[in-house]
Coordinates of C-alpha atoms in Angstrom, one line a residue:
Chain E
X1422 CA 0.0 0.0 0.0
X1423 CA 1.5 3.3 -1.0
X1424 CA -0.3 5.3 1.6
X1425 CA 2.1 6.1 4.4
X1426 CA 1.9 4.8 7.9
X1427 CA 0.6 7.5 10.3
X1428 CA 3.6 6.8 12.6
X1429 CA 6.4 4.2 12.7
X1430 CA 7.4 2.4 15.9
X1431 CA 11.0 3.1 15.2
X1432 CA 12.8 5.5 12.8
X1433 CA 15.9 3.5 11.8
X1434 CA 18.4 5.5 9.9
X1435 CA 21.9 6.8 9.5
X1436 CA 23.8 9.7 11.0
X1437 CA 26.7 10.8 8.7
X1438 CA 29.5 12.9 10.1
X1439 CA 30.8 15.3 7.4
X1440 CA 33.6 16.3 9.8
X1441 CA 35.1 12.8 9.8
X1442 CA 34.4 11.4 6.3
X1443 CA 37.7 11.2 4.4
X1444 CA 36.1 10.2 1.1
X1445 CA 37.7 6.8 0.8
X1446 CA 34.6 5.2 -0.8
X1447 CA 34.9 2.1 1.4
X1448 CA 31.2 2.5 2.3
X1449 CA 30.3 2.7 -1.4
X1450 CA 32.3 -0.5 -2.2
X1451 CA 31.0 -2.5 0.7
X1452 CA 27.4 -1.5 0.0
X1453 CA 27.8 -2.8 -3.5
X1454 CA 29.5 -5.9 -2.3
X1455 CA 26.8 -6.8 0.2
X1456 CA 23.7 -5.7 -1.7
X1457 CA 24.6 -7.3 -5.0
X1458 CA 24.0 -10.6 -3.1
X1459 CA 21.3 -9.2 -0.7
X1460 CA 17.6 -8.3 -0.6
X1461 CA 17.6 -6.3 -3.8
X1462 CA 20.2 -8.4 -5.6
X1463 CA 21.7 -8.2 -8.1
X1464 CA 23.0 -4.6 -8.4
X1465 CA 23.4 -5.0 -12.1
X1466 CA 26.5 -3.7 -13.8
X1467 CA 26.3 -3.0 -17.6
X1468 CA 29.6 -3.1 -19.5
X1469 CA 31.6 -3.2 -16.3
X1470 CA 35.0 -3.6 -17.9
X1471 CA 34.6 -1.4 -21.0
X1472 CA 34.0 2.3 -21.8
X1473 CA 30.6 3.7 -20.8
X1474 CA 30.4 1.5 -17.6
X1475 CA 27.1 1.8 -15.9
X1476 CA 25.5 0.1 -13.0
X1477 CA 23.2 0.2 -10.0
X1478 CA 24.6 1.6 -6.7
X1479 CA 22.8 2.5 -3.5
X1480 CA 25.5 4.7 -2.0
X1481 CA 27.7 7.4 -3.6
X1482 CA 30.3 9.8 -2.2
X1483 CA 30.4 13.3 -3.7
X1484 CA 33.2 15.7 -2.9
X1485 CA 32.4 19.3 -2.6
X1486 CA 34.4 22.5 -1.9
X1487 CA 32.6 25.0 0.3
X1488 CA 33.7 28.6 0.8
X1489 CA 34.1 29.7 4.5
X1490 CA 34.8 33.4 4.5
X1491 CA 38.0 34.0 2.5
X1492 CA 38.9 30.4 3.0
X1493 CA 37.4 27.2 1.7
X1494 CA 37.4 23.6 2.7
X1495 CA 36.8 20.2 1.1
X1496 CA 33.8 18.2 2.3
X1497 CA 33.4 14.5 1.4
X1498 CA 29.7 13.8 1.2
X1499 CA 28.3 10.3 1.3
X1500 CA 24.7 10.0 0.1
X1501 CA 22.3 7.1 0.2
X1502 CA 18.5 6.7 0.8
X1503 CA 17.4 9.0 3.7
X1504 CA 14.4 6.8 4.5
X1505 CA 12.2 9.9 4.8
X1506 CA 9.2 10.1 7.1
X1507 CA 6.9 11.4 4.3
X1508 CA 8.6 10.1 1.2
X1509 CA 6.8 11.0 -2.1
X1510 CA 8.6 8.1 -3.8
X1511 CA 6.2 5.9 -2.0
X1512 CA 3.0 7.8 -2.5
X1513 CA 3.5 8.4 -6.2
X1514 CA 3.9 4.7 -6.8
X1515 CA 0.9 3.5 -8.8
X1516 CA 1.3 -0.2 -8.1
X1517 CA 2.0 -0.5 -4.3
X1518 CA 5.6 -1.8 -5.1
X1519 CA 7.1 1.0 -3.0
X1520 CA 6.2 1.0 0.7
X1521 CA 7.3 2.3 4.0
X1522 CA 7.5 -0.2 6.9
X1523 CA 5.4 0.8 9.9
X1524 CA 7.6 -1.1 12.3
X1525 CA 10.9 0.7 11.6
X1526 CA 10.3 3.3 8.9
X1527 CA 12.5 1.6 6.2
X1528 CA 11.5 2.4 2.7
X1529 CA 11.6 -0.6 0.4
X1530 CA 10.6 -1.8 -3.1
X1531 CA 8.7 -5.0 -3.8
X1532 CA 10.4 -5.9 -7.1
X1533 CA 7.6 -8.4 -8.0
X1534 CA 5.1 -5.5 -8.1
X1535 CA 7.3 -2.8 -9.8
X1536 CA 6.3 -2.0 -13.4
X1537 CA 9.4 0.2 -13.9
X1538 CA 7.6 3.5 -14.6
X1539 CA 10.4 5.4 -12.8
X1540 CA 8.1 7.9 -11.3
X1541 CA 9.4 7.3 -7.8
X1542 CA 12.9 8.3 -9.0
X1543 CA 11.5 11.5 -10.3
X1544 CA 9.9 12.2 -7.0
X1545 CA 13.1 11.8 -5.0
X1546 CA 15.3 14.9 -4.9
X1547 CA 18.2 13.0 -3.3
X1548 CA 18.8 10.5 -6.2
X1549 CA 18.3 7.5 -3.9
X1550 CA 16.6 5.3 -6.4
X1551 CA 18.4 3.8 -9.4
X1552 CA 16.7 1.9 -12.2
X1553 CA 18.0 -1.5 -13.1
X1554 CA 17.6 -1.5 -16.9
X1555 CA 18.4 -5.2 -17.0
X1556 CA 15.7 -6.3 -14.5
X1557 CA 13.3 -3.5 -15.5
X1558 CA 12.6 -2.6 -11.9
X1559 CA 13.6 0.2 -9.6
X1560 CA 16.1 -0.5 -6.9
X1561 CA 17.2 1.3 -3.7
X1562 CA 19.0 1.2 -0.4
X1563 CA 17.3 -1.3 2.1
X1564 CA 19.2 0.0 5.1
X1565 CA 20.7 -3.5 4.9
X1566 CA 17.5 -5.0 6.2
X1567 CA 19.1 -8.4 5.6
X1568 CA 21.9 -7.5 8.0
X1569 CA 20.3 -5.5 10.8
X1570 CA 17.8 -8.3 11.7
X1571 CA 20.1 -11.2 10.7
X1572 CA 20.5 -13.6 13.6
X1573 CA 23.1 -15.5 11.7
X1574 CA 25.5 -12.6 12.1
X1575 CA 27.3 -11.7 15.2
X1576 CA 25.5 -8.9 17.0
X1577 CA 28.3 -6.4 16.3
X1578 CA 27.8 -7.0 12.5
X1579 CA 24.0 -6.3 12.6
X1580 CA 24.5 -2.8 11.2
X1581 CA 24.3 -1.6 7.5
X1582 CA 27.3 -2.6 5.4
X1583 CA 28.3 1.0 4.9
X1584 CA 28.4 1.6 8.7
X1585 CA 30.3 -1.7 9.4
X1586 CA 33.0 -0.9 6.9
X1587 CA 33.7 2.8 7.5
X1588 CA 37.3 3.0 8.7
X1589 CA 36.9 6.5 10.1
X1590 CA 33.8 6.1 12.1
X1591 CA 31.9 8.7 10.1
X1592 CA 28.7 6.7 9.8
X1593 CA 26.3 5.8 12.7
X1594 CA 23.2 3.6 12.6
X1595 CA 20.4 3.6 15.1
X1596 CA 16.8 4.6 16.0
X1597 CA 16.3 8.3 15.4
X1598 CA 12.8 8.1 16.8
X1599 CA 14.2 7.5 20.3
X1600 CA 15.5 10.8 21.7
X1601 CA 17.8 8.9 24.1
X1602 CA 19.5 6.7 21.5
X1603 CA 23.2 7.3 20.8
X1604 CA 22.4 8.6 17.3
X1605 CA 19.8 11.0 18.5
X1606 CA 22.2 12.3 21.2
X1607 CA 24.8 12.8 18.5
X1608 CA 22.4 14.8 16.4
X1609 CA 21.5 16.9 19.4
X1610 CA 25.1 17.6 20.4
X1611 CA 26.5 18.3 17.0
X1612 CA 23.5 20.1 15.4
X1613 CA 22.6 17.4 12.9
X1614 CA 20.5 18.6 10.0
X1615 CA 18.2 17.5 7.2
X1616 CA 19.1 17.7 3.5
X1617 CA 16.8 19.9 1.5
X1618 CA 14.3 20.5 4.3
X1619 CA 12.4 22.8 2.0
X1620 CA 11.1 19.9 0.0
X1621 CA 9.3 18.7 3.1
X1622 CA 9.9 14.9 3.0
X1623 CA 11.4 14.9 6.5
X1624 CA 14.4 12.7 5.9
X1625 CA 15.3 10.3 8.8
X1626 CA 19.0 10.3 8.0
X1627 CA 20.8 13.3 9.5
X1628 CA 24.1 14.9 8.6
X1629 CA 26.6 16.4 11.1
X1630 CA 28.3 19.6 9.9
X1631 CA 32.0 19.9 9.7
X1632 CA 33.4 21.5 12.8
X1633 CA 34.9 25.0 12.5
X1634 CA 38.5 24.8 11.4
X1635 CA 41.1 25.6 14.0
X1636 CA 43.3 28.3 12.5
X1637 CA 45.1 29.6 15.6
X1638 CA 48.2 27.7 16.9
X1639 CA 46.9 28.1 20.5
X1640 CA 43.8 26.1 19.6
X1641 CA 45.9 23.0 19.2
X1642 CA 48.0 23.6 22.3
X1643 CA 51.0 25.2 20.4
X1644 CA 52.7 28.4 21.5
X1645 CA 51.2 31.6 19.9
X1646 CA 54.5 32.8 18.6
X1647 CA 57.6 30.7 17.9
X1648 CA 60.9 32.0 19.2
X1649 CA 63.7 32.3 16.7
X1650 CA 66.0 29.4 17.3
X1651 CA 69.7 29.7 18.0
X1652 CA 69.8 33.0 19.9
X1653 CA 73.0 33.0 22.0
X1654 CA 74.4 29.8 20.6
X1655 CA 77.8 30.6 19.1
X1656 CA 78.0 27.6 16.8
X1657 CA 74.6 28.4 15.4
X1658 CA 75.5 32.1 15.0
X1659 CA 78.5 31.1 13.0
X1660 CA 76.5 28.7 10.8
X1661 CA 73.9 31.5 10.3
X1662 CA 76.7 33.9 9.3
X1663 CA 78.3 31.4 7.0
X1664 CA 75.0 30.5 5.3
X1665 CA 74.0 34.2 5.0
X1666 CA 77.0 35.1 2.9
Chain S
X185 CA 14.4 15.6 -17.5
X186 CA 14.8 13.1 -20.3
X187 CA 12.0 13.5 -22.8
X188 CA 10.8 9.9 -23.5
X189 CA 9.1 9.8 -26.9
X190 CA 6.4 7.4 -25.6
X191 CA 5.4 9.8 -22.9
X192 CA 5.4 12.8 -25.2
X193 CA 3.2 10.9 -27.7
X194 CA 1.0 9.7 -24.9
X195 CA 0.3 13.1 -23.3
X196 CA -0.2 14.9 -26.6
X197 CA -2.3 12.3 -28.4
X198 CA -4.4 11.5 -25.4
X199 CA -4.7 15.2 -24.6
X200 CA -6.0 15.9 -28.1
X201 CA -8.3 12.9 -27.9
X202 CA -9.8 13.9 -24.6
X203 CA -10.2 17.5 -25.8
X204 CA -12.1 16.3 -28.8
X205 CA -14.2 13.9 -26.8
X206 CA -15.1 16.6 -24.3
X207 CA -16.1 19.1 -27.0
X208 CA -18.2 16.5 -28.8
X209 CA -19.8 15.6 -25.4
X210 CA -20.8 19.2 -24.7
X211 CA -21.4 20.7 -28.2
X212 CA -23.4 17.7 -29.4
X213 CA -26.1 17.9 -26.7
X214 CA -26.0 21.7 -26.9
X215 CA -27.3 21.4 -30.5
X216 CA -24.2 22.9 -32.1
X217 CA -23.2 19.6 -33.8
X218 CA -26.0 17.6 -35.4
X219 CA -26.1 13.8 -34.6
X220 CA -24.9 12.9 -38.1
X221 CA -23.8 9.3 -38.3
X222 CA -20.7 9.4 -40.4
X223 CA -19.3 12.6 -38.8
X224 CA -20.0 11.0 -35.4
X225 CA -18.2 7.8 -36.5
X226 CA -15.2 9.8 -37.8
X227 CA -14.9 12.2 -34.8
X228 CA -15.5 9.6 -32.1
X229 CA -13.1 7.1 -33.8
X230 CA -10.4 9.8 -34.0
X231 CA -10.9 10.8 -30.4
X232 CA -11.1 7.3 -28.9
X233 CA -8.3 6.1 -31.3
X234 CA -5.9 8.9 -30.2
X235 CA -6.8 8.3 -26.5
X236 CA -6.3 4.5 -26.8
X237 CA -3.1 4.7 -28.8
X238 CA -1.7 7.2 -26.3
X239 CA -2.6 5.0 -23.4
X240 CA -1.0 2.1 -25.1
X241 CA 2.2 4.0 -25.9
X242 CA 2.5 5.0 -22.3
X243 CA 3.1 1.4 -21.4
X244 CA 6.0 1.1 -23.8
X245 CA 8.5 2.9 -21.6
X246 CA 7.7 0.6 -18.6
X247 CA 10.2 -1.9 -17.4
X248 CA 7.4 -4.5 -17.0
X249 CA 4.5 -3.6 -19.3
X250 CA 2.8 -7.0 -18.5
X251 CA 2.3 -5.7 -14.9
X252 CA 0.6 -2.4 -16.0
X253 CA -2.7 -3.6 -14.5
X254 CA -1.2 -3.1 -11.1
X255 CA -1.0 0.6 -11.7
X256 CA -4.8 0.8 -11.2
X257 CA -4.6 -0.2 -7.5
X258 CA -3.0 2.8 -5.7
X259 CA -5.5 5.5 -6.6
X260 CA -5.7 6.6 -2.9
X261 CA -2.2 8.2 -3.1
X262 CA -0.9 8.2 -6.6
X263 CA -1.9 10.6 -9.4
X264 CA -0.5 8.1 -12.0
X265 CA -2.8 5.4 -10.6
X266 CA -5.8 7.9 -10.6
X267 CA -5.0 8.8 -14.2
X268 CA -5.2 5.1 -15.2
X269 CA -8.5 4.6 -13.3
X270 CA -10.0 7.8 -14.8
X271 CA -8.9 6.8 -18.3
X272 CA -10.6 3.5 -18.0
X273 CA -13.8 4.9 -16.4
X274 CA -14.1 7.4 -19.2
X275 CA -14.6 4.6 -21.7
X276 CA -18.0 3.8 -20.2
X277 CA -19.9 7.1 -20.8
X278 CA -17.8 7.6 -24.1
X279 CA -18.8 4.2 -25.4
X280 CA -22.5 4.8 -24.6
X281 CA -22.4 8.3 -26.1
X282 CA -20.8 6.8 -29.3
X283 CA -23.5 4.1 -29.5
X284 CA -26.2 6.8 -29.3
X285 CA -24.5 9.0 -31.9
X286 CA -23.3 6.4 -34.5
X287 CA -26.1 3.7 -34.3
X288 CA -29.1 5.8 -33.2
X289 CA -28.1 9.2 -34.5
X290 CA -29.0 10.7 -31.2
X291 CA -26.8 13.0 -29.1
X292 CA -29.6 14.6 -27.0
X293 CA -31.6 13.5 -24.0
X294 CA -30.2 10.5 -22.2
X295 CA -27.5 10.2 -24.9
X296 CA -26.5 13.8 -24.3
X297 CA -26.3 13.1 -20.6
X298 CA -23.6 10.4 -21.5
X299 CA -21.8 13.1 -23.5
X300 CA -21.7 15.5 -20.6
X301 CA -20.4 12.6 -18.5
X302 CA -17.7 11.9 -21.1
X303 CA -16.7 15.6 -21.1
X304 CA -16.4 15.6 -17.3
X305 CA -14.3 12.4 -17.2
X306 CA -12.1 13.6 -20.0
X307 CA -11.3 16.7 -18.0
X308 CA -10.6 14.6 -14.9
X309 CA -8.3 12.3 -16.8
X310 CA -6.2 15.2 -18.3
X311 CA -6.2 16.8 -14.9
X312 CA -4.7 13.6 -13.4
X313 CA -2.0 13.5 -16.1
X314 CA -1.1 17.1 -15.3
X315 CA -1.1 16.4 -11.5
X316 CA 1.5 13.6 -12.0
X317 CA 4.0 16.4 -13.0
X318 CA 2.6 19.2 -11.0
X319 CA 2.9 17.2 -7.7
X320 CA 6.6 16.5 -8.1
X321 CA 8.3 18.9 -5.7
X322 CA 11.9 18.2 -6.8
X323 CA 11.2 19.8 -10.2
X324 CA 10.6 23.5 -10.1
X325 CA 9.5 23.8 -13.7
X326 CA 6.7 21.3 -13.0
X327 CA 5.8 22.0 -9.4
X328 CA 3.9 25.3 -10.1
X329 CA 0.4 26.6 -10.6
X330 CA 0.7 26.9 -14.4
X331 CA 1.1 23.2 -15.2
X332 CA -2.5 22.0 -14.5
X333 CA -4.2 24.8 -16.5
X334 CA -1.7 24.4 -19.3
X335 CA -2.4 20.7 -19.7
X336 CA -6.2 21.3 -19.6
X337 CA -6.0 24.2 -22.0
X338 CA -3.7 22.5 -24.5
X339 CA -6.0 19.4 -24.6
X340 CA -8.9 21.8 -25.4
X341 CA -6.9 23.7 -28.0
X342 CA -5.9 20.5 -29.9
X343 CA -9.3 19.0 -29.5
X344 CA -11.1 22.2 -30.7
X345 CA -8.8 22.6 -33.8
X346 CA -9.3 18.9 -34.7
X347 CA -13.1 19.3 -34.3
X348 CA -13.2 22.4 -36.4
X349 CA -11.2 20.6 -39.2
X350 CA -13.5 17.6 -39.1
X351 CA -16.7 19.7 -39.1
X352 CA -15.4 21.6 -42.2
X353 CA -14.5 18.3 -43.9
X354 CA -18.1 17.1 -43.4
X355 CA -19.5 20.5 -44.4
X356 CA -20.9 21.0 -40.9
X357 CA -18.8 24.1 -39.9
X358 CA -20.4 26.1 -37.2
X359 CA -19.5 29.6 -35.9
X360 CA -19.7 28.5 -32.3
X361 CA -17.0 25.8 -32.9
X362 CA -14.8 28.3 -34.7
X363 CA -15.3 30.7 -31.8
X364 CA -14.5 28.0 -29.3
X365 CA -11.3 27.1 -31.1
X366 CA -10.2 30.7 -31.3
X367 CA -10.9 31.3 -27.6
X368 CA -9.2 28.1 -26.5
X369 CA -6.1 28.8 -28.6
X370 CA -5.9 32.3 -27.3
X371 CA -6.3 31.1 -23.7
X372 CA -3.8 28.3 -24.2
X373 CA -1.3 30.7 -25.6
X374 CA -1.7 33.1 -22.7
X375 CA -1.3 30.3 -20.1
X376 CA 1.8 28.8 -21.8
X377 CA 3.4 32.3 -22.2
X378 CA 2.8 32.9 -18.5
X379 CA 4.4 29.5 -17.7
X380 CA 7.5 30.3 -19.7
X381 CA 7.7 33.7 -18.1
X382 CA 7.4 32.1 -14.7
X383 CA 10.1 29.5 -15.1
X384 CA 12.4 32.2 -16.6
X385 CA 12.0 34.6 -13.7
X386 CA 11.6 32.3 -10.7
X387 CA 14.4 30.2 -9.1
X388 CA 13.9 26.8 -7.5
X389 CA 13.8 26.8 -3.7
X390 CA 16.6 24.2 -3.5
X391 CA 20.2 25.2 -4.1
X392 CA 23.6 23.5 -3.7
X393 CA 23.6 24.9 -0.1
X394 CA 20.3 23.4 0.9
X395 CA 21.1 20.1 -0.9
X396 CA 24.3 19.6 1.1
X397 CA 23.4 21.7 4.2
X398 CA 26.8 23.5 3.8
X399 CA 25.7 27.0 4.2
X400 CA 28.9 29.0 4.9
X401 CA 29.4 30.0 1.2
X402 CA 29.5 28.8 -2.3
X403 CA 29.3 25.0 -2.8
X404 CA 31.2 23.6 -5.8
X405 CA 31.5 19.9 -6.8
X406 CA 35.2 19.1 -7.1
X407 CA 35.0 15.3 -7.4
X408 CA 31.9 13.5 -8.8
X409 CA 31.1 10.1 -7.3
X410 CA 31.6 8.3 -10.6
X411 CA 33.4 8.9 -13.9
X412 CA 30.5 7.9 -16.3
X413 CA 26.9 9.1 -16.4
X414 CA 24.7 6.9 -14.2
X415 CA 20.9 6.4 -14.3
X416 CA 20.3 9.6 -12.4
X417 CA 22.2 11.7 -14.8
X418 CA 20.8 10.0 -17.9
X419 CA 17.2 10.3 -16.7
X420 CA 17.1 13.4 -14.5
X421 CA 20.2 15.2 -15.8
X422 CA 19.0 15.8 -19.4
X423 CA 19.2 19.5 -20.2
X424 CA 18.4 21.2 -23.6
X425 CA 20.9 23.7 -24.8
X426 CA 19.6 27.2 -24.0
X427 CA 19.9 28.4 -27.6
X428 CA 17.9 25.4 -28.9
X429 CA 15.3 26.0 -26.2
X430 CA 14.8 29.6 -27.3
X431 CA 14.4 28.5 -30.9
X432 CA 12.0 25.6 -30.0
X433 CA 9.9 28.0 -27.9
X434 CA 9.5 30.2 -31.0
X435 CA 8.5 27.1 -33.0
X436 CA 5.9 26.2 -30.3
X437 CA 4.6 29.8 -30.2
X438 CA 4.2 29.8 -34.0
X439 CA 2.9 26.3 -34.7
X440 CA 0.8 25.7 -31.6
X441 CA -0.8 29.1 -31.3
X442 CA -0.1 31.9 -33.8
X443 CA -0.6 29.9 -37.0
X444 CA -3.7 28.1 -35.8
X445 CA -5.2 31.4 -34.6
X446 CA -4.7 33.0 -38.0
X447 CA -5.9 30.0 -40.0
X448 CA -8.9 29.4 -37.8
X449 CA -9.9 33.1 -38.1
X450 CA -9.6 32.7 -41.8
X451 CA -12.0 29.8 -42.0
X452 CA -14.8 32.2 -41.1
X453 CA -14.1 34.3 -44.1
X454 CA -13.0 31.8 -46.7
X455 CA -15.3 29.8 -49.1
X456 CA -16.0 26.2 -47.9
X457 CA -13.3 24.3 -49.7
X458 CA -10.5 26.8 -48.7
X459 CA -12.0 27.0 -45.2
X460 CA -11.7 23.2 -44.8
X461 CA -8.1 23.4 -46.1
X462 CA -7.3 26.2 -43.6
X463 CA -8.9 24.3 -40.7
X464 CA -7.0 21.1 -41.6
X465 CA -3.8 23.0 -41.7
X466 CA -4.5 24.5 -38.3
X467 CA -5.1 21.0 -36.9
X468 CA -1.9 19.7 -38.4
X469 CA 0.1 22.8 -37.1
X470 CA -1.2 22.5 -33.6
X471 CA -0.4 18.7 -33.5
X472 CA 3.2 19.5 -34.3
X473 CA 3.2 22.5 -32.0
X474 CA 2.1 20.6 -28.9
X475 CA 4.7 17.9 -29.5
X476 CA 7.4 20.6 -29.5
X477 CA 5.8 22.2 -26.4
X478 CA 5.7 18.8 -24.6
X479 CA 9.3 18.0 -25.6
X480 CA 10.3 21.4 -24.1
X481 CA 8.2 20.7 -21.0
X482 CA 10.5 17.7 -20.3
X483 CA 13.8 19.1 -21.7
X484 CA 13.6 22.4 -19.8
X485 CA 12.7 20.7 -16.5
X486 CA 15.7 20.6 -14.1
X487 CA 15.6 18.1 -11.3
X488 CA 17.0 18.9 -7.8
X489 CA 19.2 15.8 -7.8
X490 CA 21.4 17.6 -10.4
X491 CA 22.5 19.9 -7.5
X492 CA 24.6 17.0 -6.2
X493 CA 26.2 16.7 -9.6
X494 CA 27.6 20.2 -10.1
X495 CA 24.5 22.1 -11.1
X496 CA 24.5 25.6 -9.6
X497 CA 20.7 25.9 -9.8
X498 CA 17.9 23.5 -10.4

């Protein structure tokens, strides 16, 4: 049913720390690796070894440069489905293939009902849905539904593949509907925000902003001014004289 | 947005068909068009043929056309589903109206009632088509108040010009139909001109800053996530070159509105044979014009996802 649940028991999602992400694309790779054998398998690749390579991916890392006053900084920006609270990708679906789970808020596609009209991908401003031209159906991030509830995995591994693999700890998984959960506290403390709030889809995933850059030496515990080396040392004075010739 | 040919053909052909059906359904019972069998057969066959071919072609771009019936199930939330349901429901009054006109040569009384029902359902169906686009928030050029009236008006313009041409061919030309065609074309032109003015002068609410949440200054893509175009860029990233867009708009202004207006006005003054020729030419011109207009509707639409791929504005 493409009408949305009035409320979900949990709001499972990701918190992505833009201050920490180093843009290594490990989350992109592990996402592809897990999901091409997972719930929405396969993540079809077309012409994978030739020119014009194309394929389905659920997670992408963009790299931006943003001006900060006279300065600027590089921000690596991972982006996958945000599992919105009011996702139009679900309500526009004419067949009931797209749905939002009432128990945990995860947005999924039932491939057996999808007619491949692509309207859901038009409705998503975040580019979360990618069409599999080979299978003729729409595919998307499942928040690794086949990992997070998978009792065959060790408990520590019951997180999405992108979170499990991040070597920098830039991705966090949890219940954003519970204000006391570690992810909710992180959002609270760091001023986590929504992407494109003006569209009004209320994304569940949150982004943590880069921390202000420390530009003064004192901020990292170094002395404010460095003393010139070698004052009073005769050998160094001689070397200085010699080299200054 | 990528202009898929099947969708352009569907929206223009079914739009013209529903416009023609609606006018037959109203002007027949109103006594403007006589219940003449062969005219009725030609007009209703053209209208229902255009609608049916359009609907059929809309399934060609689907990944799984054999599952298309499923699209009738989610009318509670989906405009696409509502469009499908409305299109099928319209066949009921339209079929009865056609039986009355073609077999019984009646388009008044109860049969006229079916005509009015056909007109109402035609408007609802075209309205649903428009709402599919109008409801998509990530596309500024679609999510605005001009889209619904433009779709309704252009269906009426093409339908009216087709009707005027058919009536002249059968020697049944009527000043009220000519006047309707002129008024519809003028109104359609005004709405479409306003639409183009709107998209030229108003920016989308989303920007690279809101897309990334990085709000300290200018946001610039320095490294794309992949080296080749992916589905998102092929489907949503299509953009027509600005100079071509300007030329194509001129073509649309000329063929969809200006030329049909002149030719239709001329039908009132010309002798019957020449008038029929002018009316036919007007119908051919508007048919080309709406295809160009619809192609531009897609090609000029910029999707918010392009903001993640280096677009400075959507």
